[in-house]
Amino acid sequence: MESLIYGLNATVPVFLVIVVGYILNRKNMFTESFISVANKFTFKICLPIMIIVDMATSDITGDFDARLVGFSAVITVVMFAVIWTGARLFIKDKSIIGAFVQASYRSSVAVMGFAFMMNIYGRIGMMPMIIIGCVPLYNICAVTVLTFEAADAQNDTDKAAKLRKAFVSIVKNPIIIGIVIGCVLSLTHIYEHIPTMFTKTLDSLKSIATPLSLIVIGASFEGKAAFAKIKPTIVSCMIKLIALPAVFLTVAIALGFRGEALLALTIMLGSPTTPSCYIMAKNMNNDGVLTSSVIAATTLISSVTLTFWIFLIKCMGLIG
């Protein structure tokens, strides 16, 4: 019972805030423009500041975990390669392959990961290690599959241009930039000498990052989308929320990952598909309907499955 309560306490508050965002949007409290601006504000300002502050005030040298970074990078590539190979072998409708692959492996690890870690530990813990290992590869893999499986995939020049654009977008990613700045501040100890009036301002922006991002996710949730293209949606959900955690958490445990590192990996593997998949799929001439369907379904179902995975590793005594 204690492990079950631990799992519920870890996940339910996060999903309840998402529900609040959904309900408020249904009550016309938000406009589409507000949701769009709030999403950009959270992603480009609040989340990077939260990363910068937490990393700048921690011992990055002592906390750095090369094994965790390497493991998250390796499993990202393996997940992507296996899912893409399987999709090309078994999916008859070739027009949905790009969207299916991206939605099946790519987690909302930044927003949801930080939210869960803050809820459990009151800090982002080992999530920056996961971000370093998987987020750049998430983007590289997504652009690769969406480029080669798009309707205009025969256009080699267009492929090259998209890949170049993807590289630039990765370098300019606010989360990545936040990690770099946070590392520099931690290593140089500059943050300790910043005047209090500025650090308190950063703390205020940091404090709204998690609740605002969850509210925006809830407000953006389209429940009806979960019923579109139901068969590939179900398969994608099974892969994303059950198969991947079952396989790679087993490997992680066998390799000796425990505590915050194992919990961070659990969140990475068990979180729902990131909403940014839809934007990328649409912009790169892939199936937006299937993508939005998987995003909606995984967001809904992960409230149960992620609670189960956290409950399981807690029962096994692998996290504190």
XYZ file of C-alpha atoms in Angstrom:
320
model
C 0.000 0.000 0.000
C 2.848 2.382 0.812
C 4.331 1.862 -2.673
C 0.954 2.453 -4.305
C 0.473 5.710 -2.388
C 4.000 6.733 -3.387
C 3.173 6.123 -7.061
C -0.120 7.978 -6.835
C 1.456 10.905 -5.009
C 4.117 11.073 -7.703
C 1.796 11.128 -10.717
C -1.739 12.135 -9.754
C -0.963 15.766 -8.756
C 0.762 16.299 -12.107
C -2.118 14.878 -14.115
C -4.693 16.736 -12.003
C -3.092 20.046 -12.982
C -3.375 18.941 -16.618
C -7.057 18.171 -16.005
C -7.523 21.644 -14.526
C -6.059 23.151 -17.691
C -8.391 21.044 -19.830
C -11.478 21.994 -17.802
C -10.621 25.699 -17.792
C -10.183 25.634 -21.554
C -13.527 23.856 -21.985
C -15.064 26.629 -19.886
C -13.617 29.164 -22.357
C -11.197 30.614 -19.812
C -8.425 30.562 -22.432
C -8.158 31.640 -26.039
C -6.145 29.844 -28.700
C -3.752 32.785 -28.863
C -3.207 32.679 -25.081
C -2.436 28.946 -25.177
C 0.002 29.457 -28.040
C 1.791 32.360 -26.334
C 1.841 30.600 -22.945
C 3.341 27.514 -24.570
C 6.131 29.558 -26.162
C 6.718 31.519 -22.946
C 7.034 28.321 -20.923
C 9.277 26.534 -23.409
C 11.536 29.464 -24.283
C 11.738 31.285 -20.932
C 10.441 29.504 -17.823
C 11.739 25.958 -18.394
C 15.255 27.081 -19.425
C 15.401 29.371 -16.371
C 14.329 26.502 -14.114
C 17.130 24.368 -15.556
C 19.674 27.179 -15.241
C 18.815 27.931 -11.608
C 18.708 24.288 -10.486
C 21.950 23.394 -12.255
C 23.723 26.605 -11.222
C 22.941 25.913 -7.555
C 24.021 22.270 -7.685
C 27.379 20.512 -7.828
C 27.363 19.631 -11.506
C 30.767 17.931 -11.290
C 29.660 15.699 -8.450
C 26.176 15.080 -9.899
C 27.243 14.366 -13.486
C 26.458 10.785 -14.421
C 28.160 9.752 -17.660
C 26.580 6.279 -17.495
C 23.087 7.757 -17.326
C 23.766 10.173 -20.191
C 25.256 7.402 -22.303
C 22.525 4.896 -21.498
C 19.691 7.322 -22.312
C 21.422 8.172 -25.610
C 21.927 4.541 -26.580
C 18.377 3.430 -25.816
C 17.009 6.426 -27.732
C 18.844 5.310 -30.865
C 17.861 1.665 -30.324
C 14.186 2.526 -29.770
C 14.135 4.684 -32.871
C 15.888 2.121 -35.095
C 13.743 -0.826 -33.963
C 10.447 1.045 -34.284
C 11.311 2.460 -37.709
C 12.418 -0.973 -38.975
C 9.271 -2.605 -37.613
C 7.047 0.108 -39.071
C 8.518 -0.328 -42.541
C 8.051 -4.099 -42.310
C 4.530 -4.279 -40.899
C 2.647 -1.055 -41.685
C 0.832 -1.271 -45.009
C -0.131 2.397 -45.182
C 3.296 3.893 -45.866
C 1.974 7.456 -45.523
C 1.724 7.132 -41.735
C 5.145 5.614 -41.036
C 6.940 8.861 -40.203
C 4.236 10.059 -37.815
C 3.895 6.593 -36.247
C 7.614 6.221 -35.548
C 8.037 9.697 -34.072
C 4.979 9.396 -31.836
C 5.987 5.923 -30.628
C 9.429 6.743 -29.215
C 9.469 10.479 -28.434
C 8.491 11.405 -24.864
C 7.481 14.698 -23.331
C 10.585 14.271 -21.228
C 11.413 17.941 -20.673
C 8.069 19.298 -19.503
C 6.639 16.147 -17.917
C 10.013 14.939 -16.651
C 10.734 18.157 -14.791
C 7.172 18.217 -13.458
C 7.418 14.715 -11.999
C 10.865 15.217 -10.509
C 9.849 18.538 -8.942
C 6.724 16.900 -7.526
C 8.649 13.992 -6.018
C 11.952 15.544 -4.947
C 11.309 19.288 -5.079
C 14.111 19.665 -7.642
C 14.846 18.450 -11.156
C 17.371 15.906 -9.890
C 18.888 13.748 -12.614
C 16.610 14.940 -15.426
C 19.303 17.195 -16.984
C 21.403 14.055 -17.530
C 18.491 12.471 -19.377
C 17.911 15.663 -21.364
C 21.552 15.784 -22.444
C 21.426 12.150 -23.509
C 18.124 11.985 -25.351
C 16.684 15.370 -26.368
C 19.203 16.184 -29.128
C 18.785 12.639 -30.452
C 14.990 12.891 -30.205
C 15.130 15.827 -32.570
C 17.717 14.321 -34.918
C 15.803 11.049 -35.182
C 12.458 12.803 -35.630
C 13.689 14.995 -38.441
C 15.383 12.025 -40.097
C 12.310 9.795 -40.170
C 9.913 12.621 -41.029
C 12.197 13.700 -43.857
C 12.623 10.280 -45.417
C 9.011 9.160 -44.899
C 7.334 12.407 -45.988
C 5.141 12.654 -49.084
C 7.917 14.596 -50.828
C 10.631 12.145 -49.759
C 11.921 11.771 -53.301
C 13.208 15.355 -53.230
C 16.834 14.905 -52.131
C 17.553 18.639 -52.088
C 14.616 19.165 -49.782
C 15.922 16.425 -47.479
C 19.300 18.082 -47.157
C 17.717 21.455 -46.417
C 15.488 19.952 -43.733
C 18.408 18.165 -42.097
C 20.409 21.393 -42.005
C 17.428 23.193 -40.534
C 17.092 20.430 -37.927
C 20.713 20.858 -36.848
C 20.196 24.592 -36.379
C 16.989 24.013 -34.394
C 18.802 21.589 -32.077
C 21.600 24.098 -31.424
C 19.003 26.827 -30.768
C 16.777 24.618 -28.575
C 16.038 26.622 -25.366
C 16.295 23.497 -23.188
C 19.740 22.661 -24.553
C 20.857 26.285 -24.170
C 19.574 26.280 -20.576
C 21.611 23.164 -19.772
C 24.777 24.690 -21.258
C 24.332 27.949 -19.317
C 23.501 26.052 -16.130
C 26.643 23.933 -16.491
C 28.823 27.007 -17.026
C 27.349 28.803 -13.989
C 27.762 25.712 -11.816
C 31.365 25.109 -12.844
C 32.392 28.757 -12.476
C 30.287 29.455 -9.339
C 29.247 32.786 -10.880
C 25.640 32.337 -9.746
C 26.697 32.679 -6.104
C 27.779 36.261 -6.798
C 24.674 37.429 -8.650
C 22.754 40.086 -6.624
C 19.785 38.748 -4.662
C 17.303 40.964 -6.507
C 18.121 39.118 -9.738
C 18.228 35.599 -8.283
C 14.803 36.163 -6.691
C 13.470 37.256 -10.068
C 14.807 34.063 -11.629
C 13.308 32.023 -8.781
C 9.892 33.580 -9.472
C 10.068 32.653 -13.158
C 11.315 29.186 -12.228
C 8.395 28.625 -9.846
C 5.761 29.079 -12.564
C 7.456 26.832 -15.135
C 5.953 23.527 -14.018
C 2.333 24.551 -13.251
C 2.041 26.757 -16.336
C 3.436 24.081 -18.651
C 0.984 21.503 -17.273
C -1.934 23.919 -17.570
C -1.001 24.530 -21.209
C -0.776 20.789 -21.913
C -4.264 20.336 -20.464
C -5.655 23.303 -22.366
C -4.182 21.940 -25.602
C -5.583 18.444 -25.054
C -8.019 17.309 -27.747
C -9.903 14.303 -26.427
C -11.655 13.567 -29.715
C -8.271 13.141 -31.398
C -7.723 9.945 -29.425
C -10.384 8.230 -31.521
C -8.827 9.072 -34.886
C -7.013 6.247 -36.722
C -7.658 3.999 -33.757
C -5.648 0.888 -34.780
C -2.240 2.526 -35.307
C -2.965 4.741 -32.293
C -3.462 1.694 -30.050
C -0.291 0.037 -31.348
C 1.716 3.225 -30.853
C 0.378 3.604 -27.291
C 1.273 0.005 -26.471
C 4.799 0.542 -27.720
C 5.248 3.929 -26.047
C 3.737 3.231 -22.635
C 4.176 -0.518 -22.115
C 6.729 -2.192 -24.392
C 9.518 0.390 -24.178
C 9.391 0.777 -20.364
C 9.150 -2.995 -19.877
C 12.210 -3.716 -22.010
C 14.517 -0.840 -21.148
C 13.708 -0.551 -17.450
C 14.609 -4.231 -17.178
C 17.926 -3.476 -18.866
C 18.489 -0.403 -16.665
C 17.858 -2.382 -13.483
C 20.194 -5.146 -14.675
C 22.892 -2.525 -15.278
C 22.539 -1.272 -11.714
C 20.628 2.004 -12.097
C 18.859 2.936 -8.862
C 17.271 5.890 -7.066
C 16.915 9.200 -8.897
C 18.647 7.864 -12.013
C 16.205 4.965 -12.352
C 13.227 7.219 -11.657
C 14.429 9.673 -14.323
C 14.704 6.807 -16.809
C 11.220 5.603 -15.845
C 9.787 9.042 -16.529
C 11.674 9.282 -19.819
C 10.363 5.934 -21.015
C 6.846 6.136 -19.576
C 5.880 9.759 -20.279
C 3.307 10.527 -22.987
C 4.233 11.589 -26.501
C 5.341 15.212 -26.612
C 2.889 17.702 -28.202
C 5.715 19.126 -30.318
C 5.501 15.959 -32.432
C 2.330 17.322 -34.008
C 3.977 20.574 -35.070
C 6.912 18.743 -36.613
C 4.718 16.187 -38.378
C 2.516 18.859 -39.931
C 5.405 21.105 -40.923
C 7.260 18.222 -42.558
C 4.364 16.874 -44.635
C 3.570 13.844 -42.463
C 0.349 12.556 -40.852
C -0.825 15.131 -38.296
C -4.076 13.296 -37.547
C -2.334 10.156 -36.313
C 0.184 12.228 -34.372
C -2.478 14.220 -32.512
C -4.357 10.984 -31.862
C -1.334 9.349 -30.207
C -0.543 12.499 -28.196
C -4.078 12.602 -26.819
C -4.247 8.872 -26.098
C -0.829 8.585 -24.437
C -1.478 11.664 -22.286
C -4.691 10.061 -21.042
C -3.446 6.482 -20.609
C -0.053 7.361 -19.103
C -1.816 8.584 -15.955
C -2.350 4.879 -15.252
C 0.681 3.240 -16.850
C 3.304 5.636 -15.484
C 1.798 5.320 -12.010
C 2.146 1.543 -12.390
C 5.818 1.700 -13.424
C 6.709 3.986 -10.521
C 4.690 1.778 -8.168
C 6.528 -1.308 -9.466
C 10.073 -0.004 -8.999
C 9.100 1.372 -5.580
C 7.781 -2.074 -4.581
C 11.086 -3.559 -5.690
C 12.925 -1.151 -3.389
C 14.827 0.432 -6.276
C 13.865 4.049 -5.561
C 13.581 5.931 -2.306
